[in-house]
Amino acid sequence: MATDQFGTTQAQAIAALRRHRMLIIVITVLAAAAGLGFGVLTSNTYTASAAVLVNPLEGNPYSPQGRGDDLLNLETEAQLVKTDGVAQLARTRMRSTSYPGELRARVSVQVPPNTQVLNIAFTAGDPRRARDGAQAFAESYLEYRRQRTQSLLDGKLKKLADSSHRVELSLQAATRKAQVSSGATRSFWETRIQAYTNQLGVIEEQSNDVRSTPINPGQVITPAVLPSGPGVKQPLTFGGVGLLAGLALAVAIVLIRQRTERRLYSAEEVEQLGVPVLSTLQRPRSGESQLPLVDLPKGGAGDAYRKLRAAVVATAPKAPVTLLVTSATPNRSATLVSANLAVALAFAGSATILVDAATCDVDPAPLFRLRQAKGLSDSLLHGVDPAELLVHVDSQLRLLPRGGQAREAAHRFSGPRMREAIKVLRRRAGFLVVNADSVSDADAQALCVMADAVLLIITPGVTTRDELEQAYAEAQRANTMVIGTVLDTPPPKKGLRGRKDSTGQHPLPPEEDRADAAEPADGAASEAQGRTAQPRRKAIAALAPAEHDGPAPRSQPTPTRSSQEVLGEADISGSWGDTSVAGGSSPRGETSSQRAAQPGNHITPAKAIRGAQSTGKRARQSAPAGHADATLLGGEERMAEGSTSEPAG
């Protein structure tokens, strides 16, 4: 069995997107609706802009003392536009009641490359407010720069004034001391007086330079004007953004889930693990036919079981074959697949025995209109010969029920009585189909040892890769071949008008059946059968071979067109409507060839139904005690098996 490759292949990703397309659509639509709603609730916005030429100015990032590459400092100047100080000045100019933080959030600044220009934009819900805001922030920014420079110059002047005051005090003190001194002392103080006088001159000169410094922060070269229309079409824009965001989110969720998902959904995923898929089946809805090969032989379900039959015959070992049908998923049923596979094999003319070895599943006996009877549990617990417990469903199909103590008997699946029962039954059938619980069950694992091949049932969306690998490993441990898997898909959703076959057309009964529908049944018999049983009886009648007047070999019946259609043109060795074991006799001791040779025994489908009913009544009266009842597959009447002979496997 191939190992699971790491990662998600492209095919798996596409399959996951298709499988979860409804989830993707829902998330995308919801996101688009949310964006559209947000855009509708939010009013249209208007954006106005003003261009400002910035001059180098002391006390600012862009200053005259900077180098030629200090144009990069314009980015810092752009950030100054959105400072709280500029917002306070703009708020005053706009006479706005908004908080400075709200105004700053509506401002955006761009710096064109290699320029000294700032483009200041302001967004608002009203065009006039947008224009006033852009103009106010442009002027407030220039005012803020001027104030910063003025504050710097004022600081310098204050320092110079303080220095001048200190020098003047020193000069006054030196002058007083020079007046009262003489000689060398007087000369010293006169020198100091001269130095203080020079300092005052320098300070005065510096003060004059500071006072004469030009303060030109720049100018608004392009004033803000009224915007011609809204800058953003909110509903459509937000709706489109929501659509794209929702689509991306949905795809991401699906792909992430696919990477972590261990469940199997398609035949391609199963075959990538190295296990072939023999057929894809579809479970019927409640109230629909559980045996589609009988009721709708040309429908899609019937085609699927015919395909499964062909695959099993092609891949299984040489007959006689013991085929274990089990589910790879814990607590999942294999009964319906086992029963229909046994029916399909019997249709092809193979002597088939269905052994019900399940313990916690639905009993398949009601599918064939059978009552609860003794079965496998009686053979395992009490040593009853399993051949005596076989119920003859048809000439090519027999059933070994589970019996009344299935749970207790399951403990003996690995014992000698079970091995002997399998050996006895293999001599009487070409195919021994064993219906078992999930292979995860220990008792079902014991049956793997006695089987020649195992058919695993996978439920898409439920069965995991680990469960399939474990089931495969259990079969390998028992040295039993896994011939393949079957996908048991859930029934289609309700609301479709009628059922369709694999070609997409509504299935129609064969021509003989449609002709027979116009022929009324005999009085009381027609009343007793009821309307609901007609499709199943017609299928049985269509499967009965057309017998002709005069002697005709039993081994070479002439099939009608109806039987070829229903049987899928398979070469069968026995009649599905024949109630005797192959090579046996009727309840009256007559073989089918003898009955066919009698004059006037040309049997129509409608007569076959009525004849089967009367034969069943006589058989129940004359059947030996203890002999198991049999039924025509799909019929309503019980029929006693007239012979206890078993066809050789």
XYZ file of C-alpha atoms in Angstrom:
649
model
C 0.000 0.000 0.000
C 1.430 3.344 -0.997
C 2.277 5.833 1.721
C 0.552 9.187 1.956
C 2.623 11.871 0.319
C 3.310 15.002 2.293
C 1.530 18.123 1.161
C -1.461 18.849 -0.973
C -1.213 18.131 -4.676
C -2.794 20.380 -7.233
C -5.471 17.813 -8.042
C -6.359 17.418 -4.367
C -6.515 21.190 -3.932
C -8.852 21.572 -6.906
C -11.006 18.717 -5.633
C -11.155 20.325 -2.192
C -12.198 23.658 -3.696
C -14.959 21.952 -5.680
C -16.099 19.955 -2.675
C -16.315 23.042 -0.469
C -17.561 25.419 -3.147
C -20.679 26.242 -1.138
C -18.529 27.280 1.832
C -16.417 29.467 -0.451
C -19.500 31.059 -1.984
C -21.091 31.732 1.404
C -17.961 33.315 2.902
C -17.338 35.401 -0.215
C -20.921 36.654 -0.399
C -20.984 37.489 3.308
C -17.702 39.402 3.084
C -18.868 41.309 0.000
C -22.181 42.140 1.684
C -20.369 43.327 4.800
C -18.089 45.572 2.749
C -20.993 46.910 0.724
C -22.995 47.607 3.861
C -20.076 49.383 5.473
C -19.650 51.492 2.367
C -23.350 52.398 2.328
C -23.374 53.335 6.001
C -20.224 55.414 5.576
C -20.816 58.703 3.716
C -18.788 59.619 0.644
C -15.523 61.370 1.391
C -13.983 64.402 -0.320
C -10.275 65.151 -0.457
C -8.668 68.543 -1.093
C -4.943 69.294 -1.205
C -2.606 72.286 -0.990
C 1.041 72.502 -2.129
C 3.554 74.190 0.194
C 7.045 75.348 -0.788
C 9.336 74.823 2.203
C 12.276 77.217 2.765
C 15.270 76.382 4.948
C 14.701 77.919 8.329
C 16.635 77.896 11.559
C 15.226 75.750 14.299
C 13.688 73.249 11.858
C 14.913 69.977 10.333
C 15.305 71.700 6.992
C 17.623 74.595 7.939
C 20.218 76.825 6.205
C 23.018 75.145 8.150
C 22.245 71.802 6.511
C 24.240 70.204 3.731
C 23.067 69.659 0.195
C 21.781 66.171 0.970
C 19.638 67.501 3.802
C 16.669 67.467 1.440
C 16.041 64.119 3.080
C 15.015 66.107 6.119
C 11.884 67.049 4.199
C 10.503 63.652 5.224
C 10.831 64.831 8.804
C 9.155 68.083 7.860
C 6.274 66.036 6.412
C 5.823 64.332 9.747
C 5.665 67.733 11.462
C 2.477 68.470 9.511
C 0.635 65.812 11.533
C 1.934 66.861 14.938
C -0.368 67.957 17.710
C 0.946 71.554 17.571
C 0.001 71.977 13.908
C -3.373 70.303 14.531
C -4.110 72.772 17.347
C -3.355 75.735 15.076
C -5.458 74.245 12.253
C -8.334 73.580 14.650
C -8.304 77.274 15.599
C -8.219 78.391 11.978
C -11.048 76.020 11.012
C -13.065 76.898 14.099
C -13.651 73.197 14.468
C -14.951 71.378 17.518
C -13.163 68.151 16.597
C -10.315 66.892 18.680
C -6.791 67.413 17.299
C -6.353 63.656 17.005
C -9.410 63.364 14.742
C -8.083 66.118 12.495
C -4.639 64.541 12.311
C -6.194 61.245 11.196
C -7.671 62.973 8.137
C -4.377 64.495 6.971
C -1.947 62.896 4.568
C 1.344 64.371 3.308
C 3.369 63.482 0.237
C 6.856 64.667 -0.735
C 7.545 64.669 -4.488
C 11.088 63.398 -5.164
C 13.912 65.978 -5.397
C 11.689 68.926 -4.502
C 11.118 71.279 -1.580
C 7.351 70.870 -1.901
C 4.894 69.211 0.450
C 1.456 68.163 -0.805
C -0.911 68.369 2.159
C -4.284 66.616 1.690
C -7.299 66.699 3.988
C -10.300 64.328 3.784
C -13.797 65.158 5.026
C -17.405 64.312 4.344
C -18.102 67.811 2.990
C -16.196 69.428 0.085
C -15.933 72.831 1.781
C -14.685 71.267 4.947
C -12.103 69.332 2.963
C -10.871 72.518 1.271
C -10.767 74.500 4.510
C -8.956 71.693 6.262
C -6.239 71.393 3.627
C -5.700 75.165 3.549
C -5.735 75.421 7.334
C -3.134 72.679 7.776
C -0.898 74.210 5.086
C -0.982 77.648 6.707
C -0.752 76.224 10.210
C 2.295 74.207 9.236
C 4.060 77.333 7.943
C 3.027 79.200 11.070
C 4.351 76.374 13.205
C 7.715 76.543 11.435
C 7.810 80.347 11.857
C 7.020 80.031 15.546
C 9.780 77.476 15.996
C 12.302 79.829 14.353
C 11.040 82.858 16.248
C 11.319 80.966 19.490
C 14.908 80.075 18.666
C 15.832 83.675 17.826
C 14.129 84.997 20.913
C 16.161 82.599 22.967
C 19.371 83.840 21.399
C 18.454 87.487 21.982
C 17.667 86.770 25.604
C 21.028 85.142 26.095
C 22.783 88.106 24.446
C 20.812 90.548 26.601
C 21.803 88.671 29.737
C 25.445 88.720 28.656
C 25.249 92.445 27.898
C 23.756 93.127 31.322
C 26.554 91.252 33.088
C 29.236 93.067 31.078
C 27.650 96.441 31.852
C 27.690 95.687 35.568
C 31.342 94.715 35.346
C 32.074 97.878 33.360
C 30.407 100.072 35.987
C 32.375 98.413 38.795
C 35.673 98.834 36.916
C 34.910 102.506 36.258
C 34.293 103.197 39.967
C 37.521 101.482 40.989
C 39.535 103.328 38.335
C 38.296 106.653 39.674
C 39.570 106.003 43.206
C 42.823 104.304 42.180
C 46.189 105.745 41.120
C 49.316 104.599 39.458
C 49.554 101.066 38.269
C 46.199 100.127 39.768
C 44.466 102.818 37.808
C 46.110 101.646 34.596
C 44.818 98.044 35.227
C 41.240 99.154 35.672
C 41.362 101.362 32.636
C 42.457 98.312 30.644
C 39.509 96.314 32.018
C 37.156 99.143 31.159
C 38.331 99.019 27.569
C 37.812 95.231 27.389
C 34.297 95.452 28.803
C 33.478 98.156 26.298
C 34.665 95.949 23.446
C 32.550 93.025 24.726
C 29.489 95.212 24.770
C 30.142 96.135 21.170
C 30.394 92.495 20.131
C 27.222 91.603 21.982
C 25.395 94.450 20.371
C 26.616 93.376 16.965
C 25.437 89.797 17.569
C 22.091 91.040 18.742
C 21.702 93.068 15.602
C 22.522 90.004 13.490
C 19.891 87.934 15.290
C 17.299 90.649 14.944
C 18.004 90.930 11.238
C 17.656 87.172 10.591
C 14.848 86.677 8.013
C 11.977 84.406 9.075
C 10.499 82.928 5.884
C 9.121 79.398 6.531
C 7.810 79.068 2.986
C 4.592 79.704 1.173
C 1.471 78.019 -0.112
C 2.157 77.797 -3.815
C -1.090 75.948 -4.640
C -4.015 76.862 -2.394
C -6.687 74.261 -1.703
C -9.794 74.355 -3.868
C -13.187 72.671 -3.685
C -12.907 69.020 -4.806
C -14.976 68.203 -7.885
C -16.389 64.903 -6.504
C -15.966 62.305 -3.814
C -12.505 60.866 -3.649
C -13.692 57.297 -2.917
C -16.821 55.500 -4.077
C -17.346 53.886 -0.705
C -20.034 51.248 -1.373
C -18.483 49.780 -4.516
C -14.941 50.035 -3.234
C -15.633 48.435 0.115
C -17.841 45.828 -1.552
C -15.059 44.882 -3.960
C -12.496 44.771 -1.176
C -14.825 42.591 0.884
C -15.384 40.287 -2.097
C -11.670 39.766 -2.676
C -10.904 39.434 1.017
C -13.725 36.930 1.534
C -12.649 34.874 -1.469
C -9.042 34.806 -0.297
C -10.110 33.887 3.229
C -12.407 31.095 2.035
C -9.764 29.606 -0.255
C -7.196 29.781 2.532
C -9.560 28.029 4.949
C -10.293 25.249 2.446
C -6.630 24.689 1.569
C -5.527 24.696 5.203
C -8.300 22.274 6.020
C -7.250 20.089 3.087
C -3.670 19.990 4.375
C -4.825 18.850 7.805
C -7.810 16.752 6.661
C -7.388 12.996 7.042
C -10.797 11.958 5.732
C -11.221 10.487 2.268
C -13.720 12.042 -0.115
C -13.116 10.666 -3.604
C -11.907 7.632 -5.488
C -8.822 9.548 -6.602
C -7.728 10.076 -3.003
C -8.196 6.382 -2.234
C -6.275 5.255 -5.303
C -3.420 7.609 -4.418
C -2.902 5.395 -1.375
C -2.385 2.422 -3.673
C -5.760 0.716 -3.154
C -7.999 0.265 -6.234
C -11.613 1.410 -6.173
C -13.795 -1.241 -7.775
C -17.056 0.719 -7.829
C -18.821 3.741 -6.403
C -22.201 2.902 -4.894
C -24.988 5.121 -3.647
C -27.003 4.271 -0.567
C -30.774 4.352 -1.179
C -33.014 6.742 0.679
C -35.356 5.531 3.355
C -38.267 3.775 1.662
C -36.435 3.161 -1.603
C -35.451 -0.223 -2.960
C -32.657 -1.914 -1.035
C -32.045 -4.383 -3.893
C -31.709 -2.221 -7.020
C -30.761 -5.142 -9.270
C -34.288 -6.490 -8.733
C -36.370 -3.318 -8.783
C -34.318 -1.060 -11.073
C -31.875 -3.305 -12.938
C -31.114 -0.621 -15.512
C -30.795 2.205 -13.015
C -27.600 3.827 -11.855
C -27.421 1.725 -8.687
C -27.844 -1.484 -10.662
C -25.064 -0.476 -13.040
C -22.783 0.212 -10.079
C -23.347 -3.261 -8.624
C -22.830 -4.885 -12.019
C -19.546 -3.032 -12.281
C -18.612 -4.245 -8.802
C -19.497 -7.812 -9.768
C -17.307 -7.661 -12.870
C -14.395 -6.262 -10.866
C -14.741 -8.905 -8.143
C -14.870 -11.742 -10.656
C -11.821 -10.345 -12.465
C -9.658 -9.763 -9.369
C -10.724 -12.507 -6.952
C -8.833 -15.825 -6.776
C -10.073 -18.895 -8.605
C -13.409 -20.291 -7.396
C -14.446 -21.369 -4.862
C -13.744 -18.023 -3.208
C -14.426 -16.875 0.337
C -14.891 -13.105 0.097
C -15.021 -11.093 3.317
C -17.002 -7.855 2.908
C -16.298 -5.428 5.735
C -16.133 -1.708 6.414
C -12.852 0.099 6.970
C -14.657 2.517 9.295
C -15.519 1.488 12.852
C -19.233 0.989 13.559
C -20.166 1.099 9.870
C -22.432 -1.381 8.079
C -21.490 -3.699 5.229
C -24.823 -5.532 5.050
C -26.347 -3.719 2.085
C -23.231 -4.068 -0.059
C -22.824 -7.731 0.899
C -26.436 -8.575 0.053
C -26.430 -6.766 -3.281
C -23.058 -8.223 -4.249
C -24.395 -11.711 -3.519
C -27.459 -10.935 -5.653
C -25.245 -9.673 -8.485
C -23.073 -12.795 -8.412
C -26.176 -14.995 -8.419
C -27.543 -13.041 -11.389
C -24.414 -14.030 -13.309
C -25.164 -17.699 -12.694
C -22.610 -18.303 -9.932
C -23.712 -20.455 -7.018
C -23.487 -17.971 -4.154
C -23.885 -18.284 -0.397
C -24.253 -15.178 1.749
C -23.024 -15.764 5.312
C -24.199 -13.171 7.813
C -21.384 -12.966 10.379
C -22.289 -9.484 11.604
C -23.313 -8.944 15.216
C -24.345 -5.330 15.609
C -25.684 -4.553 12.150
C -29.100 -4.803 10.542
C -30.094 -8.368 9.731
C -30.078 -8.913 5.932
C -32.882 -11.509 6.144
C -35.677 -8.882 5.826
C -34.131 -7.724 2.548
C -35.136 -11.094 1.076
C -38.541 -11.156 2.841
C -37.308 -13.792 5.316
C -38.122 -14.226 8.984
C -35.568 -14.630 11.740
C -34.273 -18.187 11.624
C -31.526 -20.378 12.964
C -28.170 -19.687 11.489
C -24.440 -19.296 12.029
C -24.661 -18.892 15.792
C -26.438 -22.254 16.096
C -23.673 -23.916 14.119
C -20.897 -22.370 16.207
C -22.533 -22.777 19.620
C -24.464 -26.034 19.206
C -22.618 -27.804 16.394
C -25.505 -27.804 13.907
C -24.468 -28.606 10.358
C -24.368 -25.212 8.541
C -25.596 -26.864 5.333
C -28.871 -27.706 7.065
C -29.337 -24.054 8.067
C -29.078 -22.596 4.566
C -32.138 -20.703 3.384
C -32.745 -20.975 -0.357
C -33.436 -17.495 -1.618
C -33.142 -18.562 -5.250
C -31.674 -21.328 -7.350
C -28.257 -19.636 -7.274
C -28.426 -17.786 -3.955
C -28.639 -19.133 -0.431
C -28.394 -17.355 2.884
C -26.903 -18.501 6.174
C -28.544 -16.155 8.720
C -26.708 -14.972 11.791
C -28.998 -16.797 14.210
C -30.374 -15.698 17.528
C -27.094 -15.612 19.497
C -24.832 -13.697 17.155
C -22.896 -11.835 19.847
C -22.116 -14.978 21.816
C -21.117 -16.857 18.662
C -18.717 -14.099 17.568
C -16.202 -15.287 20.168
C -15.862 -18.543 18.219
C -15.005 -16.989 14.856
C -11.404 -18.082 15.331
C -12.339 -21.572 16.516
C -12.455 -24.925 14.741
C -16.224 -24.892 14.190
C -15.998 -21.693 12.180
C -13.198 -23.108 10.050
C -15.198 -26.286 9.483
C -18.310 -24.256 8.581
C -16.367 -22.267 6.001
C -14.955 -25.494 4.577
C -18.412 -27.066 4.321
C -19.962 -24.023 2.668
C -17.097 -23.580 0.193
C -17.905 -27.009 -1.255
C -21.435 -25.820 -2.042
C -20.799 -22.470 -3.732
C -18.539 -20.716 -6.160
C -18.669 -17.524 -4.107
C -18.959 -17.488 -0.335
C -19.738 -13.867 0.591
C -19.183 -13.227 4.311
C -20.876 -10.135 5.718
C -18.879 -8.968 8.756
C -18.601 -6.074 11.164
C -15.934 -3.437 10.685
C -12.446 -4.860 10.329
C -11.458 -2.750 13.333
C -13.405 -5.262 15.443
C -11.326 -8.139 16.819
C -13.929 -10.755 15.853
C -14.009 -9.490 12.271
C -10.217 -9.667 12.180
C -10.471 -13.361 13.041
C -12.543 -13.870 9.882
C -9.765 -12.389 7.736
C -7.656 -15.471 8.375
C -10.315 -17.731 6.828
C -11.053 -15.531 3.808
C -9.380 -15.713 0.422
C -9.964 -12.035 -0.292
C -11.230 -8.933 1.473
C -13.420 -6.174 0.049
C -13.209 -2.952 2.067
C -16.083 -0.465 2.153
C -15.216 3.221 2.432
C -17.696 5.914 3.423
C -16.645 9.206 1.748
C -16.311 12.038 4.212
C -16.224 9.607 7.153
C -13.460 7.083 6.559
C -9.996 8.453 7.309
C -6.670 7.585 5.757
C -5.531 6.101 9.045
C -8.573 3.806 9.203
C -8.009 2.577 5.651
C -4.317 1.984 6.318
C -5.172 0.120 9.523
C -7.765 -2.051 7.743
C -5.277 -2.830 4.994
C -2.656 -3.713 7.589
C -5.057 -6.109 9.349
C -5.709 -7.926 6.075
C -1.986 -8.096 5.347
C -1.341 -9.438 8.845
C -3.818 -12.243 8.129
C -2.048 -12.904 4.804
C -5.306 -12.159 2.954
C -5.464 -10.276 -0.331
C -7.369 -6.988 -0.464
C -8.962 -7.030 -3.905
C -10.075 -3.415 -3.633
C -12.455 -0.955 -2.070
C -16.005 0.247 -2.619
C -17.134 3.830 -2.075
C -20.486 3.785 -0.285
C -21.708 7.338 -0.893
C -24.704 8.875 0.879
C -28.024 9.160 -0.966
C -28.667 12.225 -3.155
C -30.333 15.245 -1.659
C -34.091 15.378 -1.669
C -35.992 17.610 -4.033
C -35.090 15.872 -7.283
C -38.104 14.805 -9.283
C -37.712 11.101 -9.913
C -34.632 8.934 -10.064
C -32.298 8.735 -13.004
C -30.015 6.056 -14.269
C -26.364 6.406 -15.175
C -27.234 8.047 -18.476
C -29.258 10.752 -16.790
C -32.603 9.333 -17.973
C -35.437 8.045 -15.832
C -35.373 4.225 -15.826
C -38.188 2.494 -17.679
C -39.315 -1.115 -17.249
C -38.630 -3.608 -20.056
C -41.086 -3.806 -22.918
C -42.663 -7.038 -21.615
C -43.172 -5.438 -18.223
C -44.807 -2.383 -19.715
C -47.060 -4.638 -21.760
C -47.859 -6.759 -18.715
C -48.828 -3.691 -16.759
C -51.962 -3.454 -18.861
C -52.930 -7.071 -18.093
C -54.907 -7.224 -14.825
C -54.203 -9.991 -12.324
C -56.889 -12.454 -11.298
C -59.434 -10.869 -8.939
C -58.518 -11.689 -5.360
C -54.848 -12.305 -6.129
C -54.482 -8.816 -7.590
C -56.227 -7.305 -4.579
C -53.987 -9.192 -2.144
C -50.708 -8.271 -3.792
C -51.214 -4.483 -3.564
C -49.918 -1.705 -5.701
C -46.530 -1.368 -3.984
C -45.417 -4.902 -4.865
C -45.975 -4.560 -8.617
C -42.481 -3.297 -9.599
C -40.754 -6.147 -7.747
C -43.085 -8.788 -9.270
C -42.576 -7.411 -12.734
C -38.833 -7.691 -12.263
C -39.224 -11.323 -11.216
C -41.528 -12.061 -14.143
C -39.098 -10.416 -16.526
C -36.306 -12.615 -15.181
C -38.317 -15.842 -15.728
C -37.273 -17.541 -19.004
C -39.835 -17.819 -21.774
C -40.864 -21.481 -22.084
C -42.240 -22.767 -25.368
C -44.620 -25.519 -26.345
C -43.021 -28.832 -27.041
C -39.831 -30.250 -25.644
C -36.999 -27.854 -25.203
C -33.661 -28.473 -23.499
C -33.530 -26.906 -20.004
C -29.885 -26.010 -20.381
C -30.501 -23.818 -23.409
C -33.475 -21.542 -22.714
C -34.336 -18.915 -25.255
C -34.059 -15.592 -23.396
C -36.463 -12.822 -24.132
C -35.352 -9.259 -24.635
C -36.574 -8.404 -21.156
C -34.363 -10.984 -19.459
C -31.341 -9.797 -21.406
C -31.937 -6.238 -20.341
C -32.489 -7.055 -16.678
C -29.524 -9.411 -16.416
C -27.236 -7.011 -18.196
C -26.947 -9.569 -21.060
C -24.960 -11.861 -18.761
C -24.766 -15.564 -19.587
C -26.550 -17.168 -16.646
C -26.957 -20.841 -15.918
C -30.170 -20.672 -13.922
C -33.417 -18.750 -13.876
C -33.841 -16.097 -11.162
C -37.532 -16.906 -11.082
C -36.924 -20.648 -10.698
C -37.588 -21.744 -7.127
C -35.695 -25.051 -7.320
C -32.038 -25.657 -6.672
C -29.990 -26.023 -9.833
C -30.465 -29.531 -11.052
C -33.222 -30.219 -8.471
C -36.928 -30.775 -8.789
C -40.036 -28.764 -8.142
C -42.182 -29.279 -5.028
C -44.288 -31.669 -7.102
C -41.265 -33.707 -8.230
C -41.213 -32.330 -11.788
C -38.146 -30.833 -13.297
C -38.357 -27.569 -15.138
C -37.614 -29.264 -18.462
C -40.477 -31.711 -17.880
C -42.848 -28.879 -17.117
C -41.678 -27.061 -20.227
C -42.299 -30.151 -22.336
C -45.924 -30.423 -21.313
C -48.414 -29.155 -23.906
C -49.836 -25.728 -23.361
C -47.167 -24.646 -20.930
C -46.382 -21.420 -22.670
C -45.894 -19.120 -19.634
C -46.328 -15.380 -19.796
C -44.811 -13.069 -17.138
C -48.216 -12.476 -15.545
C -48.882 -16.245 -15.408
C -45.435 -16.768 -13.894
C -46.376 -14.543 -10.958
C -49.687 -16.285 -10.340
C -48.044 -19.684 -10.784
C -45.347 -18.795 -8.282
C -48.024 -17.805 -5.755
C -49.997 -21.046 -6.107
C -46.823 -23.140 -6.106
C -45.682 -21.434 -2.900
C -48.988 -22.275 -1.162
C -48.771 -25.954 -2.154
C -45.095 -26.114 -1.193
C -45.756 -24.815 2.320
C -48.375 -27.508 2.789
C -46.172 -30.359 1.536
C -42.698 -29.254 2.667
C -40.962 -31.568 5.151
C -40.769 -30.443 8.747
C -37.707 -28.396 9.697
C -36.919 -27.407 6.117
C -36.091 -23.691 5.731
C -38.527 -21.466 3.844
C -37.394 -19.774 0.669
C -38.644 -16.761 -1.221
C -38.473 -15.468 -4.697
C -36.058 -12.544 -4.542
C -38.161 -9.405 -4.602
C -41.501 -11.285 -4.285
C -43.997 -11.052 -1.478
C -44.972 -14.766 -1.171
C -42.970 -17.374 0.796
C -42.051 -20.475 -1.193
C -40.841 -23.773 0.288
C -37.769 -25.315 -1.268
C -38.773 -28.563 -2.853
C -35.386 -30.259 -2.759
C -32.610 -30.392 -0.204
C -29.954 -31.162 -2.765
C -27.067 -28.697 -2.893
C -25.259 -27.701 -6.057
C -21.616 -28.534 -5.980
C -19.258 -25.630 -5.662
